[in-house]
Coordinates of C-alpha atoms in Angstrom, one line a residue:
X1 CA 1.9 -4.8 22.4
X2 CA 0.4 -8.6 21.7
X3 CA 1.2 -10.8 19.2
X4 CA -2.3 -11.0 18.5
X5 CA -3.1 -7.0 18.3
X6 CA 0.4 -7.1 16.2
X7 CA -1.8 -10.0 14.0
X8 CA -4.7 -7.8 13.4
X9 CA -2.7 -4.5 13.1
X10 CA -0.7 -5.6 10.1
X11 CA -3.2 -6.7 8.5
X12 CA -6.1 -3.5 8.9
X13 CA -2.7 -1.1 8.0
X14 CA -2.3 -3.0 4.6
X15 CA -5.7 -3.6 3.3
X16 CA -6.2 -0.1 4.9
X17 CA -3.4 1.3 2.1
X18 CA -4.4 -0.7 -0.8
X19 CA -7.8 0.6 -1.0
X20 CA -6.3 4.0 -0.1
X21 CA -4.4 3.8 -2.9
X22 CA -7.4 2.6 -5.2
X23 CA -9.8 5.2 -4.1
X24 CA -7.5 7.8 -3.6
X25 CA -6.6 7.5 -8.0
X26 CA -10.8 7.0 -8.3
X27 CA -11.0 10.4 -7.1
X28 CA -8.3 12.0 -9.0
X29 CA -8.7 10.9 -12.0
X30 CA -12.0 11.9 -11.9
X31 CA -10.8 15.2 -11.1
X32 CA -8.4 15.4 -13.0
X33 CA -10.3 15.1 -16.2
X34 CA -12.3 17.5 -15.4
X35 CA -9.5 20.3 -14.9
X36 CA -7.5 19.5 -18.1
X37 CA -10.6 19.9 -19.8
X38 CA -10.7 23.6 -18.3
X39 CA -6.6 24.0 -17.9
X40 CA -6.0 22.8 -21.6
X41 CA -9.3 24.8 -23.1
X42 CA -7.9 27.7 -21.6
X43 CA -3.9 27.5 -22.9
X44 CA -3.0 26.4 -20.0
X45 CA 0.6 24.6 -20.4
X46 CA 1.1 21.1 -18.9
X47 CA 3.1 22.1 -15.8
X48 CA 0.2 23.9 -14.3
X49 CA -2.5 20.9 -14.7
X50 CA 0.3 18.8 -13.0
X51 CA 0.5 21.7 -10.0
X52 CA -3.4 22.0 -9.8
X53 CA -3.8 17.6 -9.1
X54 CA -0.6 17.6 -7.2
X55 CA -2.1 20.3 -4.7
X56 CA -5.7 19.0 -4.7
X57 CA -4.6 16.0 -3.4
X58 CA -4.1 16.3 0.4
X59 CA -8.0 17.4 0.2
X60 CA -8.3 14.7 -1.6
X61 CA -7.1 12.1 0.4
X62 CA -8.8 13.9 3.6
X63 CA -11.8 13.1 2.4
X64 CA -10.6 9.0 1.1
X65 CA -8.9 7.6 4.7
X66 CA -12.1 7.8 6.7
X67 CA -13.8 5.8 3.9
X68 CA -10.3 3.1 3.7
X69 CA -10.8 3.4 7.2
X70 CA -14.2 1.4 7.5
X71 CA -13.5 -0.6 4.1
X72 CA -10.1 -1.8 6.1
X73 CA -12.1 -2.9 9.2
X74 CA -14.7 -4.5 7.9
X75 CA -12.6 -6.3 4.9
X76 CA -10.4 -7.2 7.9
X77 CA -13.5 -8.1 10.4
X78 CA -15.3 -10.3 7.9
X79 CA -11.5 -12.2 7.0
X80 CA -11.2 -12.9 10.6
X81 CA -15.3 -14.1 11.0
X82 CA -15.2 -16.7 7.5
X83 CA -11.9 -17.9 8.3
X84 CA -13.8 -18.7 12.0
X85 CA -10.3 -17.6 13.4
X86 CA -12.8 -14.9 15.6
X87 CA -14.4 -18.2 16.6
X88 CA -11.2 -19.7 17.8
X89 CA -10.1 -16.5 19.8
X90 CA -13.8 -16.4 21.7
X91 CA -13.2 -19.4 21.8
X92 CA -9.7 -19.0 24.4
X93 CA -11.9 -16.9 26.2
X94 CA -10.5 -13.5 24.5
X95 CA -13.6 -10.8 24.4
X96 CA -14.5 -8.9 21.3
X97 CA -13.8 -5.2 23.9
X98 CA -10.0 -7.2 23.6
X99 CA -10.5 -7.3 19.9
X100 CA -11.0 -4.2 19.1
X101 CA -7.7 -2.8 21.3
X102 CA -6.0 -3.1 17.8
X103 CA -8.8 -1.5 15.4
X104 CA -8.6 0.9 18.3
X105 CA -4.6 1.4 17.2
X106 CA -5.1 1.5 13.4
X107 CA -8.0 4.2 14.2
X108 CA -5.7 6.3 16.0
X109 CA -2.7 5.6 13.3
X110 CA -4.9 7.4 10.6
X111 CA -6.1 9.5 13.0
X112 CA -2.4 11.3 13.6
X113 CA -2.4 10.9 9.9
X114 CA -5.5 13.3 9.2
X115 CA -4.6 15.3 12.3
X116 CA -1.8 16.3 10.0
X117 CA -3.3 16.7 6.9
X118 CA -6.0 18.8 8.1
X119 CA -3.6 20.9 11.0
X120 CA -0.8 21.8 9.2
X121 CA -0.7 20.2 4.7
X122 CA -4.5 20.6 3.8
X123 CA -4.8 25.4 4.2
X124 CA -1.6 25.1 3.2
X125 CA -2.5 23.3 0.2
X126 CA -5.7 25.6 -0.2
X127 CA -3.8 28.6 0.2
X128 CA -0.9 27.5 -2.2
X129 CA -4.0 26.2 -4.9
X130 CA -6.1 29.8 -4.1
X131 CA -2.8 31.8 -5.0
X132 CA -2.1 30.1 -8.5
X133 CA -5.6 30.0 -9.8
X134 CA -5.6 34.3 -9.4
X135 CA -2.5 34.2 -11.2
X136 CA -3.6 32.4 -13.9
X137 CA -6.9 34.6 -14.1
X138 CA -4.9 37.6 -14.3
X139 CA -2.3 35.5 -17.1
X140 CA -6.1 35.5 -18.9
X141 CA -7.2 38.6 -18.7
X142 CA -3.4 39.9 -19.6
X143 CA -4.1 37.3 -22.6
X144 CA -7.0 38.9 -23.6
X145 CA -4.8 42.2 -24.6
X146 CA -4.0 41.5 -27.8
X147 CA -5.6 43.9 -31.0
X148 CA -6.5 43.4 -34.4
X149 CA -6.9 39.6 -33.4
X150 CA -10.8 37.6 -32.8
X151 CA -10.9 36.1 -30.0
X152 CA -13.1 33.3 -28.2
X153 CA -11.7 33.1 -24.1
X154 CA -15.0 31.0 -23.6
X155 CA -17.5 29.0 -24.9
X156 CA -19.8 31.5 -26.9
X157 CA -17.5 34.1 -26.5
X158 CA -16.1 35.9 -29.1
X159 CA -14.0 39.4 -28.2
X160 CA -12.4 41.8 -30.5
X161 CA -10.0 44.9 -30.0
X162 CA -9.1 47.1 -32.7
X163 CA -5.6 48.7 -30.9
X164 CA -4.8 49.7 -27.7
X165 CA -2.7 52.4 -26.6
X166 CA 1.0 53.0 -24.9
X167 CA -1.2 53.5 -21.7
X168 CA -3.7 50.3 -21.9
X169 CA -6.4 51.8 -23.3
X170 CA -8.8 49.7 -25.6
X171 CA -10.5 51.4 -28.7
X172 CA -12.8 50.1 -31.0
X173 CA -14.2 47.3 -29.1
X174 CA -16.9 43.9 -30.4
X175 CA -18.0 41.9 -28.0
X176 CA -20.2 39.2 -28.6
X177 CA -21.9 36.6 -26.0
X178 CA -23.9 34.2 -27.6
X179 CA -23.5 31.4 -24.2
X180 CA -27.5 31.5 -23.8
X181 CA -29.8 29.9 -26.1
X182 CA -32.2 32.0 -25.8
X183 CA -30.5 35.7 -27.0
X184 CA -26.7 36.6 -28.4
X185 CA -26.2 40.4 -27.8
X186 CA -23.3 41.8 -29.4
X187 CA -21.5 45.0 -27.9
X188 CA -19.6 47.6 -29.4
X189 CA -17.4 51.4 -27.5
X190 CA -15.4 53.7 -28.9
X191 CA -12.6 52.3 -25.1
X192 CA -12.8 49.7 -22.5
X193 CA -10.6 49.4 -20.0
X194 CA -10.5 46.4 -17.4
X195 CA -10.0 46.9 -14.0
X196 CA -9.5 43.8 -11.4
X197 CA -11.6 44.3 -8.6
X198 CA -12.4 41.3 -5.8
X199 CA -14.8 39.3 -7.6
X200 CA -12.9 38.8 -10.4
X201 CA -12.0 41.1 -13.6
X202 CA -14.1 43.4 -15.1
X203 CA -14.1 45.3 -18.4
X204 CA -15.3 49.0 -18.4
X205 CA -17.0 50.2 -22.0
X206 CA -17.5 53.7 -22.6
X207 CA -19.5 55.1 -25.5
X208 CA -20.9 52.4 -26.8
X209 CA -24.6 50.1 -27.6
X210 CA -25.5 46.3 -26.6
X211 CA -27.4 44.7 -29.8
X212 CA -29.8 42.1 -28.3
X213 CA -30.8 39.5 -30.4
X214 CA -33.9 37.6 -29.6
X215 CA -33.5 33.5 -30.8
X216 CA -36.8 33.2 -30.5
X217 CA -38.9 35.9 -31.9
X218 CA -35.3 36.9 -34.2
X219 CA -36.5 40.7 -33.4
X220 CA -33.9 42.9 -32.8
X221 CA -33.2 45.6 -30.2
X222 CA -30.4 48.2 -29.5
X223 CA -29.9 49.9 -26.7
X224 CA -26.6 52.7 -26.2
X225 CA -25.1 53.5 -22.9
X226 CA -22.5 55.5 -21.8
X227 CA -20.7 53.0 -20.0
X228 CA -21.1 49.7 -18.6
X229 CA -19.4 46.7 -17.1
X230 CA -19.0 43.4 -18.5
X231 CA -17.9 40.6 -15.5
X232 CA -14.6 38.8 -17.0
X233 CA -14.6 36.6 -14.0
X234 CA -17.0 33.6 -16.1
X235 CA -13.4 33.4 -18.3
X236 CA -10.4 34.1 -16.2
X237 CA -12.0 33.6 -12.5
X238 CA -12.0 35.1 -9.4
X239 CA -9.0 37.8 -9.3
X240 CA -7.7 39.4 -5.5
X241 CA -9.8 37.9 -3.3
X242 CA -8.7 37.8 0.0
X243 CA -8.4 34.0 1.9
X244 CA -11.1 31.7 3.0
X245 CA -11.5 30.0 6.3
X246 CA -9.8 26.4 5.0
X247 CA -6.9 28.6 4.4
X248 CA -5.9 30.5 7.2
X249 CA -4.2 28.4 10.1
X250 CA -5.3 26.7 13.3
X251 CA -3.7 29.5 15.1
X252 CA -5.4 31.9 13.1
X253 CA -8.5 30.1 13.8
X254 CA -7.8 30.3 17.5
X255 CA -8.3 33.9 17.4
X256 CA -9.7 35.8 14.8
X257 CA -8.9 39.5 14.9
X258 CA -11.2 41.5 12.7
X259 CA -9.2 41.9 10.2
X260 CA -8.6 38.1 8.9
X261 CA -13.0 38.5 10.0
X262 CA -13.0 40.9 7.1
X263 CA -10.6 39.6 4.8
X264 CA -12.8 36.5 5.1
X265 CA -16.4 37.9 5.3
X266 CA -16.9 34.7 7.5
X267 CA -18.3 35.1 11.0
X268 CA -16.8 33.8 14.5
X269 CA -19.3 30.9 14.6
X270 CA -17.7 29.5 11.5
X271 CA -13.7 30.1 12.9
X272 CA -14.7 28.0 15.4
X273 CA -16.8 25.5 13.9
X274 CA -13.6 25.4 11.4
X275 CA -11.6 24.6 14.3
X276 CA -13.6 22.6 15.9
X277 CA -13.5 20.1 12.9
X278 CA -9.8 20.1 12.3
X279 CA -9.6 18.1 16.1
X280 CA -12.9 15.5 15.5
X281 CA -13.3 15.1 11.6
X282 CA -9.3 13.6 12.6
X283 CA -11.2 10.8 14.6
X284 CA -13.4 10.2 12.1
X285 CA -10.8 7.5 11.8
X286 CA -11.8 5.8 14.5
X287 CA -15.1 6.1 14.3
X288 CA -15.3 4.4 11.8
X289 CA -13.0 1.3 11.8
X290 CA -15.0 0.9 14.8
X291 CA -18.7 1.4 12.5
X292 CA -17.1 -1.6 11.0
X293 CA -15.5 -4.1 13.2
X294 CA -18.5 -3.7 15.4
X295 CA -21.7 -4.5 13.3
X296 CA -19.5 -7.5 12.1
X297 CA -19.0 -9.1 15.7
X298 CA -22.7 -7.5 16.7
X299 CA -24.1 -10.8 14.2
X300 CA -21.3 -13.0 14.7
X301 CA -20.4 -16.2 12.3
X302 CA -23.1 -17.4 10.0
X303 CA -23.2 -19.6 7.5
X304 CA -25.7 -18.0 5.5
X305 CA -23.0 -15.0 5.0
X306 CA -22.8 -11.4 6.4
X307 CA -24.6 -9.5 4.1
X308 CA -27.1 -7.8 7.0
X309 CA -24.3 -7.0 9.2
X310 CA -22.3 -5.3 6.3
X311 CA -26.0 -3.2 5.1
X312 CA -26.0 -2.7 8.9
X313 CA -22.2 -0.9 9.1
X314 CA -23.2 1.1 5.6
X315 CA -26.4 2.5 7.1
X316 CA -24.3 3.8 10.1
X317 CA -22.0 5.4 8.8
X318 CA -24.7 7.2 6.5
X319 CA -26.1 8.3 9.2
X320 CA -22.9 9.7 10.6
X321 CA -22.6 11.3 8.0
X322 CA -26.3 12.5 7.5
X323 CA -26.4 14.1 10.9
X324 CA -22.4 15.4 10.8
X325 CA -24.2 17.2 7.7
X326 CA -27.6 18.2 9.5
X327 CA -25.4 19.4 12.2
X328 CA -23.1 21.5 10.2
X329 CA -25.8 24.2 10.0
X330 CA -26.8 25.9 13.2
X331 CA -22.9 25.1 14.4
X332 CA -21.8 27.9 11.5
X333 CA -24.3 30.4 12.8
X334 CA -23.9 30.3 16.1
X335 CA -20.2 30.2 17.9
X336 CA -21.8 28.6 21.1
X337 CA -22.7 25.8 19.1
X338 CA -20.0 24.5 16.9
X339 CA -19.5 21.9 19.7
X340 CA -22.8 20.1 18.2
X341 CA -19.6 18.6 15.6
X342 CA -18.6 16.2 18.1
X343 CA -21.8 14.7 18.4
X344 CA -22.1 12.5 15.2
X345 CA -18.1 10.8 16.4
X346 CA -19.4 10.7 19.6
X347 CA -22.7 8.8 18.7
X348 CA -20.7 6.2 16.3
X349 CA -18.7 5.6 19.3
X350 CA -21.3 5.4 21.0
X351 CA -23.3 2.9 18.5
X352 CA -20.2 0.2 18.2
X353 CA -20.0 -0.1 22.2
X354 CA -23.4 -1.0 22.6
X355 CA -22.8 -3.5 19.1
X356 CA -19.5 -5.0 20.7
X357 CA -21.2 -4.9 23.8
X358 CA -24.3 -7.2 22.6
X359 CA -21.8 -9.6 20.8
X360 CA -19.8 -10.0 24.1
X361 CA -23.2 -10.8 26.0
X362 CA -25.0 -13.2 23.0
X363 CA -21.6 -15.2 23.6
X364 CA -21.6 -16.4 26.9
X365 CA -22.8 -20.0 28.2
X366 CA -26.6 -20.6 29.8
X367 CA -26.0 -22.6 32.6

């Protein structure tokens, strides 16, 4: 690596680190505020909040790194153009393709880190986060088992148990659900049990009635029931579910067994698309860096500013992301179309090479 490569690469890495720190902080604060409200309102300690935010960091970093690579490449190229350093390099006979070499190296460095995240850290973090969410949900369900106390596990929900027997049967149940602005439903039952299911815990009430009060008309209707099941997952969250495709290791995605397909409730096409995405999305940093670099190089030096080139770079990034989202649907429905995930990346690199080639052609001296 020459001194020129080290000079440009050092600037890219410095700016990349700065913007990565800023963007991760912004994303983290935005998520942490919502998570804090949710956990603290459920009575969870601060340690659970810190653990959940730490486990969500790999996913946030994976989202931020390609954006940071794009911003770093755009910012550094803009600085080289404004300071006329790019003009000096090209006057010395160095082509834009040669100047792009440290940009590609920079993108590959970020890609290596993204690959590590997507194949190892993110699946592990997702699996651990899901496991801890199940434990918290079980703790919330257990916290409902207090007799003689009016509890409010969620906004608009009031729950009361008159007595809990030694075998866990609840007697004298009162449950008021006032979350809807149109009606309030009051349930009373002689006995009840909490039953864990894959979709979340259920409250099975036996021998009771439901009183529905219509808030608009003021009418009250009463319905008796022998048994009635009330979903508690909205208060306690899902429990006992299987793993998702995102939580599986890459080796498991390569050879999905019938047991894994049944556990995740996913198709073979979703398995294949997730595996392809882990390989392809890592190289999004290379494409993002090249787009930022090539869009500015295509415009060249201008005393009127570089806002047109910056807008071009942003538009190209938006088009690549839109195409990625559009192709994700067909690729997840048919296993043979999993390769569609690589098309946006290939087109982004091809467009970048075309812009760099345009920058080279424009600077040829006419005889």
